[in-house]
Coordinates of N, CA and C in Angstrom, one line a residue:
M1 N 40.5 72.7 26.7 CA 40.3 72.1 28.0 C 40.5 70.6 27.9
A2 N 41.2 70.1 28.9 CA 41.6 68.7 28.9 C 40.4 67.8 29.2
E3 N 40.3 66.7 28.5 CA 39.2 65.8 28.7 C 39.3 65.1 30.1
K4 N 38.2 64.9 30.8 CA 38.2 64.3 32.1 C 38.7 62.9 32.1
S5 N 39.4 62.5 33.1 CA 39.8 61.1 33.3 C 38.6 60.3 33.7
Y6 N 38.6 59.1 33.3 CA 37.4 58.2 33.7 C 37.2 58.2 35.2
K7 N 38.3 58.3 35.9 CA 38.2 58.2 37.4 C 37.3 59.4 38.0
E8 N 37.3 60.5 37.3 CA 36.4 61.6 37.7 C 34.9 61.2 37.7
Y9 N 34.6 60.2 36.9 CA 33.2 59.8 36.8 C 32.7 58.8 37.9
L10 N 33.7 58.1 38.4 CA 33.4 57.0 39.3 C 32.6 57.4 40.6
E11 N 32.8 58.6 41.1 CA 32.1 59.0 42.3 C 30.7 59.3 42.1
H12 N 30.2 59.5 40.8 CA 28.9 59.9 40.5 C 28.0 58.7 40.0
I13 N 28.6 57.5 39.9 CA 27.9 56.3 39.4 C 27.0 55.8 40.5
T14 N 25.7 55.6 40.1 CA 24.7 55.0 41.0 C 24.1 53.7 40.4
T15 N 24.4 53.5 39.1 CA 23.8 52.5 38.4 C 24.8 51.8 37.4
F16 N 24.7 50.4 37.5 CA 25.6 49.6 36.6 C 24.6 48.9 35.6
I17 N 25.0 49.0 34.3 CA 24.2 48.2 33.3 C 25.3 47.4 32.5
F18 N 25.0 46.1 32.3 CA 26.0 45.3 31.6 C 25.3 44.5 30.5
D19 N 26.0 44.3 29.5 CA 25.7 43.3 28.4 C 26.1 41.9 29.0
V20 N 25.7 40.8 28.4 CA 26.1 39.5 28.9 C 27.2 38.9 28.1
D21 N 26.9 38.5 26.9 CA 27.9 37.8 26.1 C 29.1 38.7 25.7
G22 N 30.3 38.4 26.1 CA 31.5 39.2 25.8 C 31.8 40.1 26.9
V23 N 30.9 40.2 27.9 CA 31.2 41.1 29.1 C 31.2 40.3 30.4
L24 N 30.0 39.7 30.7 CA 29.9 38.8 31.8 C 30.4 37.4 31.4
T25 N 30.5 37.1 30.1 CA 31.0 35.8 29.7 C 32.2 36.1 28.7
D26 N 32.9 35.1 28.3 CA 34.0 35.3 27.4 C 33.5 35.4 25.9
G27 N 32.2 35.3 25.7 CA 31.7 35.5 24.4 C 31.6 34.2 23.6
S28 N 32.1 33.1 24.2 CA 32.0 31.8 23.5 C 30.8 31.0 24.0
V29 N 30.2 30.2 23.2 CA 29.1 29.3 23.6 C 29.5 27.9 23.3
T30 N 29.0 27.0 24.1 CA 29.1 25.5 23.8 C 27.7 25.1 23.4
V31 N 27.6 24.6 22.2 CA 26.3 24.2 21.7 C 26.1 22.7 22.0
L32 N 25.1 22.4 22.7 CA 24.8 21.0 23.0 C 24.0 20.4 21.9
T33 N 23.9 19.0 21.9 CA 23.2 18.3 20.9 C 21.7 18.7 20.8
D34 N 21.1 19.1 22.0 CA 19.7 19.5 22.0 C 19.5 20.9 21.6
G35 N 20.6 21.7 21.3 CA 20.5 23.0 20.9 C 20.7 24.0 22.0
D36 N 20.7 23.6 23.2 CA 21.0 24.5 24.3 C 22.5 25.0 24.2
M37 N 22.7 26.3 24.7 CA 24.0 26.9 24.6 C 24.5 27.2 26.0
L38 N 25.6 26.7 26.3 CA 26.2 27.0 27.6 C 27.1 28.1 27.6
R39 N 27.1 29.0 28.6 CA 28.0 30.1 28.8 C 28.7 29.9 30.1
R40 N 29.9 30.5 30.2 CA 30.7 30.5 31.5 C 30.8 31.9 32.0
M41 N 30.5 32.0 33.3 CA 30.6 33.3 34.0 C 31.7 33.2 35.1
N42 N 32.3 34.3 35.4 CA 33.4 34.4 36.4 C 32.8 34.6 37.8
V43 N 33.1 33.8 38.8 CA 32.5 34.0 40.1 C 33.0 35.3 40.8
K44 N 34.2 35.7 40.4 CA 34.7 37.0 41.0 C 33.9 38.2 40.5
D45 N 33.4 38.1 39.2 CA 32.4 39.1 38.7 C 31.2 39.0 39.6
G46 N 30.7 37.8 39.8 CA 29.5 37.6 40.6 C 29.6 38.2 42.0
Y47 N 30.8 38.0 42.6 CA 31.0 38.5 44.0 C 30.9 40.0 44.0
A48 N 31.5 40.7 43.0 CA 31.5 42.1 42.9 C 30.0 42.6 42.6
L49 N 29.3 41.9 41.8 CA 27.9 42.3 41.5 C 27.1 42.2 42.8
K50 N 27.2 41.1 43.5 CA 26.5 40.9 44.8 C 26.9 42.0 45.8
T51 N 28.1 42.3 45.9 CA 28.6 43.3 46.9 C 28.0 44.7 46.5
A52 N 28.0 45.0 45.3 CA 27.5 46.3 44.9 C 25.9 46.4 45.1
I53 N 25.3 45.3 44.8 CA 23.8 45.3 45.1 C 23.6 45.5 46.6
N54 N 24.4 44.8 47.4 CA 24.2 45.0 48.9 C 24.5 46.4 49.3
Q55 N 25.3 47.1 48.6 CA 25.6 48.5 48.9 C 24.6 49.5 48.3
G56 N 23.5 49.0 47.7 CA 22.5 49.8 47.2 C 22.6 50.4 45.8
F57 N 23.5 49.9 45.0 CA 23.6 50.3 43.6 C 22.5 49.7 42.8
N58 N 22.1 50.4 41.8 CA 21.1 49.9 40.8 C 21.8 49.0 39.8
F59 N 21.1 47.9 39.4 CA 21.7 47.0 38.4 C 20.7 46.7 37.3
C60 N 21.2 46.6 36.1 CA 20.3 46.2 35.0 C 21.2 45.4 34.0
I61 N 20.6 44.4 33.4 CA 21.2 43.6 32.4 C 20.4 43.8 31.1
I62 N 21.1 44.1 30.0 CA 20.5 44.3 28.7 C 21.3 43.4 27.7
S63 N 20.7 42.3 27.2 CA 21.4 41.4 26.4 C 20.5 40.9 25.2
G64 N 21.2 40.7 24.1 CA 20.5 40.1 23.0 C 20.2 38.6 23.2
G65 N 20.9 38.0 24.0 CA 20.7 36.6 24.3 C 19.5 36.3 25.1
T66 N 19.1 35.0 25.1 CA 17.8 34.6 25.8 C 18.0 33.4 26.7
N67 N 19.2 33.1 27.1 CA 19.6 31.9 27.8 C 18.9 31.9 29.2
K68 N 18.1 30.9 29.5 CA 17.5 30.8 30.8 C 18.5 30.6 32.0
G69 N 19.5 29.9 31.7 CA 20.6 29.7 32.8 C 21.2 31.0 33.2
V70 N 21.4 31.9 32.2 CA 22.0 33.2 32.5 C 21.0 34.0 33.3
Q71 N 19.8 34.0 33.0 CA 18.8 34.7 33.8 C 18.7 34.2 35.2
L72 N 18.7 32.9 35.4 CA 18.7 32.3 36.7 C 19.9 32.7 37.6
R73 N 21.1 32.7 36.9 CA 22.3 33.1 37.6 C 22.2 34.5 38.1
L74 N 21.8 35.4 37.2 CA 21.7 36.8 37.5 C 20.7 37.1 38.6
E75 N 19.5 36.5 38.5 CA 18.5 36.6 39.5 C 19.0 36.1 40.9
G76 N 19.8 35.0 40.8 CA 20.4 34.5 42.1 C 21.3 35.4 42.7
L77 N 21.9 36.3 42.0 CA 22.8 37.4 42.5 C 22.1 38.6 43.0
G78 N 20.8 38.6 42.7 CA 19.9 39.7 43.2 C 19.6 40.8 42.2
I79 N 19.9 40.5 40.9 CA 19.6 41.5 39.8 C 18.1 41.2 39.4
K80 N 17.3 42.3 39.5 CA 15.9 42.2 39.2 C 15.5 42.7 37.8
D81 N 16.3 43.6 37.3 CA 16.0 44.2 36.0 C 16.9 43.6 34.9
I82 N 16.3 42.6 34.3 CA 17.0 41.8 33.3 C 16.2 41.8 32.0
Y83 N 16.8 42.4 30.9 CA 16.2 42.5 29.6 C 16.9 41.5 28.7
L84 N 16.3 40.4 28.4 CA 16.9 39.4 27.5 C 16.2 39.5 26.1
G85 N 16.9 39.1 25.1 CA 16.3 39.2 23.7 C 16.2 40.6 23.2
A86 N 17.1 41.5 23.8 CA 17.1 42.9 23.4 C 17.9 43.2 22.2
H87 N 17.3 43.5 21.1 CA 18.0 43.8 19.9 C 18.2 45.2 19.5
N88 N 17.4 46.1 20.2 CA 17.5 47.5 20.1 C 17.7 48.0 21.5
K89 N 18.9 47.9 22.1 CA 19.1 48.0 23.5 C 18.8 49.4 24.0
I90 N 18.8 50.4 23.2 CA 18.5 51.8 23.6 C 17.1 51.9 24.1
D91 N 16.2 51.1 23.5 CA 14.8 51.1 24.0 C 14.7 50.6 25.4
Q92 N 15.3 49.4 25.7 CA 15.3 48.9 27.1 C 16.0 49.8 28.0
F93 N 17.1 50.4 27.6 CA 17.8 51.4 28.4 C 16.9 52.5 28.8
N94 N 16.3 53.1 27.9 CA 15.4 54.3 28.1 C 14.2 53.9 29.0
D95 N 13.7 52.7 28.8 CA 12.6 52.2 29.7 C 13.1 52.0 31.1
Y96 N 14.2 51.4 31.3 CA 14.8 51.2 32.6 C 15.0 52.5 33.4
L97 N 15.7 53.5 32.7 CA 15.9 54.8 33.3 C 14.6 55.5 33.7
S98 N 13.7 55.5 32.8 CA 12.4 56.1 33.0 C 11.7 55.5 34.2
K99 N 11.6 54.2 34.3 CA 10.9 53.5 35.4 C 11.5 53.7 36.7
N100 N 12.9 54.0 36.7 CA 13.6 54.1 38.0 C 14.1 55.5 38.3
N101 N 13.7 56.5 37.4 CA 14.1 57.8 37.6 C 15.6 58.0 37.8
I102 N 16.3 57.4 36.8 CA 17.8 57.5 36.8 C 18.3 58.4 35.7
K103 N 19.3 59.2 35.9 CA 19.9 60.0 34.9 C 21.0 59.3 34.2
A104 N 21.1 59.4 32.9 CA 22.1 58.7 32.1 C 23.5 59.0 32.6
E105 N 23.7 60.2 33.0 CA 25.1 60.5 33.4 C 25.5 59.8 34.7
H106 N 24.6 59.2 35.4 CA 25.0 58.4 36.6 C 25.1 56.9 36.3
V107 N 25.1 56.5 35.0 CA 25.2 55.1 34.6 C 26.6 54.8 34.1
L108 N 27.1 53.6 34.6 CA 28.2 53.0 34.0 C 27.7 51.8 33.2
Y109 N 28.0 51.8 31.9 CA 27.5 50.7 31.0 C 28.7 50.0 30.4
M110 N 28.8 48.7 30.5 CA 29.9 48.0 29.9 C 29.3 47.1 28.8
G111 N 29.8 47.3 27.6 CA 29.5 46.5 26.4 C 30.7 46.2 25.6
D112 N 30.5 45.3 24.7 CA 31.7 44.8 23.9 C 31.6 44.8 22.4
D113 N 30.3 45.1 21.9 CA 30.1 44.9 20.5 C 29.1 46.0 20.0
I114 N 28.9 46.0 18.7 CA 28.1 47.0 18.0 C 26.7 47.2 18.6
P115 N 26.0 46.2 19.0 CA 24.7 46.5 19.6 C 24.7 47.3 20.8
D116 N 25.8 47.4 21.5 CA 26.0 48.3 22.7 C 26.2 49.7 22.4
Y117 N 26.6 50.0 21.2 CA 27.0 51.4 20.8 C 26.0 52.5 21.1
P118 N 24.7 52.3 20.7 CA 23.8 53.4 20.9 C 23.7 53.8 22.4
V119 N 23.7 52.8 23.3 CA 23.6 53.1 24.7 C 24.9 53.7 25.2
M120 N 26.0 53.2 24.8 CA 27.3 53.7 25.3 C 27.5 55.2 24.9
E121 N 26.8 55.6 23.8 CA 27.0 57.0 23.4 C 26.3 58.0 24.4
V122 N 25.4 57.5 25.2 CA 24.6 58.4 26.0 C 24.8 58.3 27.5
V123 N 25.5 57.3 28.0 CA 25.8 57.1 29.4 C 26.9 57.9 29.9
G124 N 27.0 58.1 31.2 CA 28.0 58.9 31.9 C 29.4 58.2 31.7
L125 N 29.4 56.9 31.9 CA 30.7 56.2 31.8 C 30.6 54.9 31.0
P126 N 30.9 55.1 29.7 CA 30.9 53.9 28.8 C 32.2 53.1 29.0
C127 N 32.1 51.8 29.3 CA 33.3 51.0 29.5 C 33.2 49.8 28.6
C128 N 34.4 49.1 28.5 CA 34.4 47.9 27.8 C 35.5 47.0 28.3
P129 N 35.4 45.7 28.0 CA 36.5 44.7 28.3 C 37.7 45.0 27.3
Q130 N 38.8 44.5 27.7 CA 40.0 44.6 26.8 C 39.8 44.0 25.4
D131 N 39.0 43.0 25.3 CA 38.8 42.4 24.0 C 37.6 42.8 23.2
A132 N 37.0 44.0 23.6 CA 35.9 44.5 22.8 C 36.3 44.9 21.4
V133 N 35.3 45.0 20.5 CA 35.6 45.4 19.1 C 36.1 46.9 19.1
Q134 N 36.8 47.2 18.1 CA 37.4 48.6 18.0 C 36.4 49.7 18.1
E135 N 35.3 49.6 17.5 CA 34.3 50.6 17.5 C 33.8 51.0 18.9
I136 N 33.7 49.9 19.7 CA 33.3 50.1 21.1 C 34.5 50.7 21.9
K137 N 35.7 50.2 21.7 CA 36.8 50.8 22.4 C 37.0 52.3 22.1
S138 N 36.6 52.7 20.9 CA 36.8 54.1 20.5 C 35.9 55.0 21.2
I139 N 34.8 54.6 21.7 CA 33.8 55.5 22.5 C 33.9 55.2 24.0
S140 N 34.7 54.3 24.4 CA 34.8 53.9 25.8 C 35.7 54.9 26.6
K141 N 35.2 55.4 27.7 CA 36.0 56.3 28.6 C 37.0 55.4 29.4
Y142 N 36.6 54.1 29.5 CA 37.5 53.2 30.3 C 37.5 51.9 29.6
I143 N 38.7 51.3 29.3 CA 38.9 50.0 28.7 C 39.6 49.2 29.8
S144 N 38.9 48.2 30.3 CA 39.4 47.3 31.3 C 40.7 46.6 30.8
H145 N 41.6 46.3 31.7 CA 42.7 45.5 31.4 C 42.4 44.0 31.3
K146 N 41.1 43.7 31.7 CA 40.6 42.3 31.7 C 39.7 42.1 30.5
K147 N 39.7 40.8 30.1 CA 38.8 40.4 29.0 C 37.4 40.1 29.5
G148 N 36.4 40.1 28.6 CA 35.1 39.7 29.0 C 35.0 38.3 29.6
G149 N 34.3 38.2 30.7 CA 34.2 36.9 31.3 C 35.4 36.5 32.1
E150 N 36.4 37.4 32.2 CA 37.6 37.1 32.9 C 37.9 38.2 34.0
G151 N 36.9 38.9 34.5 CA 37.1 39.8 35.5 C 36.9 41.3 35.1
A152 N 36.5 41.6 33.9 CA 36.3 43.0 33.5 C 35.1 43.6 34.3
V153 N 34.1 42.9 34.6 CA 33.0 43.4 35.4 C 33.5 43.7 36.8
R154 N 34.2 42.8 37.4 CA 34.7 43.0 38.8 C 35.6 44.2 38.8
D155 N 36.4 44.4 37.8 CA 37.4 45.5 37.6 C 36.6 46.9 37.8
V156 N 35.5 47.1 37.0 CA 34.9 48.4 37.0 C 34.0 48.5 38.3
I157 N 33.4 47.5 38.8 CA 32.6 47.6 40.0 C 33.5 47.9 41.2
E158 N 34.6 47.2 41.3 CA 35.5 47.4 42.4 C 36.1 48.8 42.4
Q159 N 36.4 49.4 41.2 CA 36.9 50.8 41.2 C 35.8 51.8 41.7
V160 N 34.6 51.6 41.3 CA 33.5 52.5 41.7 C 33.3 52.4 43.2
L161 N 33.3 51.2 43.7 CA 33.0 51.0 45.1 C 34.2 51.5 46.0
K162 N 35.4 51.3 45.5 CA 36.6 51.9 46.3 C 36.5 53.4 46.3
V163 N 36.3 54.0 45.2 CA 36.2 55.5 45.2 C 35.1 56.0 46.1
Q164 N 34.0 55.3 46.1 CA 32.9 55.7 47.0 C 33.0 55.2 48.4
G165 N 34.1 54.5 48.8 CA 34.2 54.1 50.1 C 33.3 52.9 50.5
K166 N 32.9 52.1 49.5 CA 32.0 51.0 49.8 C 32.5 49.6 49.5
W167 N 33.8 49.5 49.3 CA 34.4 48.2 49.0 C 34.8 47.6 50.3
I168 N 35.4 46.4 50.3 CA 35.8 45.7 51.5 C 36.5 46.6 52.5
G169 N 36.1 46.4 53.8 CA 36.7 47.2 54.9 C 35.9 48.4 55.1
N170 N 35.1 48.8 54.1 CA 34.3 50.0 54.2 C 32.9 49.8 54.5
F171 N 32.5 48.6 54.8 CA 31.1 48.3 55.2 C 31.1 47.1 56.2
S172 N 30.1 47.0 56.9 CA 30.0 46.0 58.0 C 29.7 44.6 57.5
A173 N 30.0 43.6 58.3 CA 29.8 42.2 57.9 C 28.3 41.9 57.7
K174 N 27.4 42.7 58.3 CA 26.0 42.4 58.1 C 25.5 42.4 56.7
N175 N 26.3 43.0 55.8 CA 25.9 43.1 54.4 C 26.4 41.9 53.6
D176 N 27.0 40.9 54.2 CA 27.5 39.7 53.5 C 26.4 38.9 53.0

């Protein structure tokens, strides 16, 4: 039997879970003299996140990082479930699914490195940016043509929303 194309999973996605560094950012940090670390996020990813939230999708962030600026940005986009300082991501993943009565097969998870592996093994649609490590690429059902922090998040969100008829032109301006 032929393996399913990743596109066959898109219509069943209700929940997006993303890592931060290397997915929502390019994975680099600028270390300031006071020890703070700056990260750069793509506004097009942010637009897609906000659009999907407005369309009723569930969102969760699970990251090993603890940057307050990242948390403020994500909260500003409307994401309520943010797990920072997560070093065993499967625990936070299971907690989030349990609290929200979500089935793993309805989750699209995008990660880029080894800490994401245990979660990606159990979700319905494991995805990664084009510049993810090989181990993550090997278990991903979809590898974006975009790099982390350069539109990979927008790529997967837009595909799901288009398949489900919830992208631009498919909803009213009242959701802006």
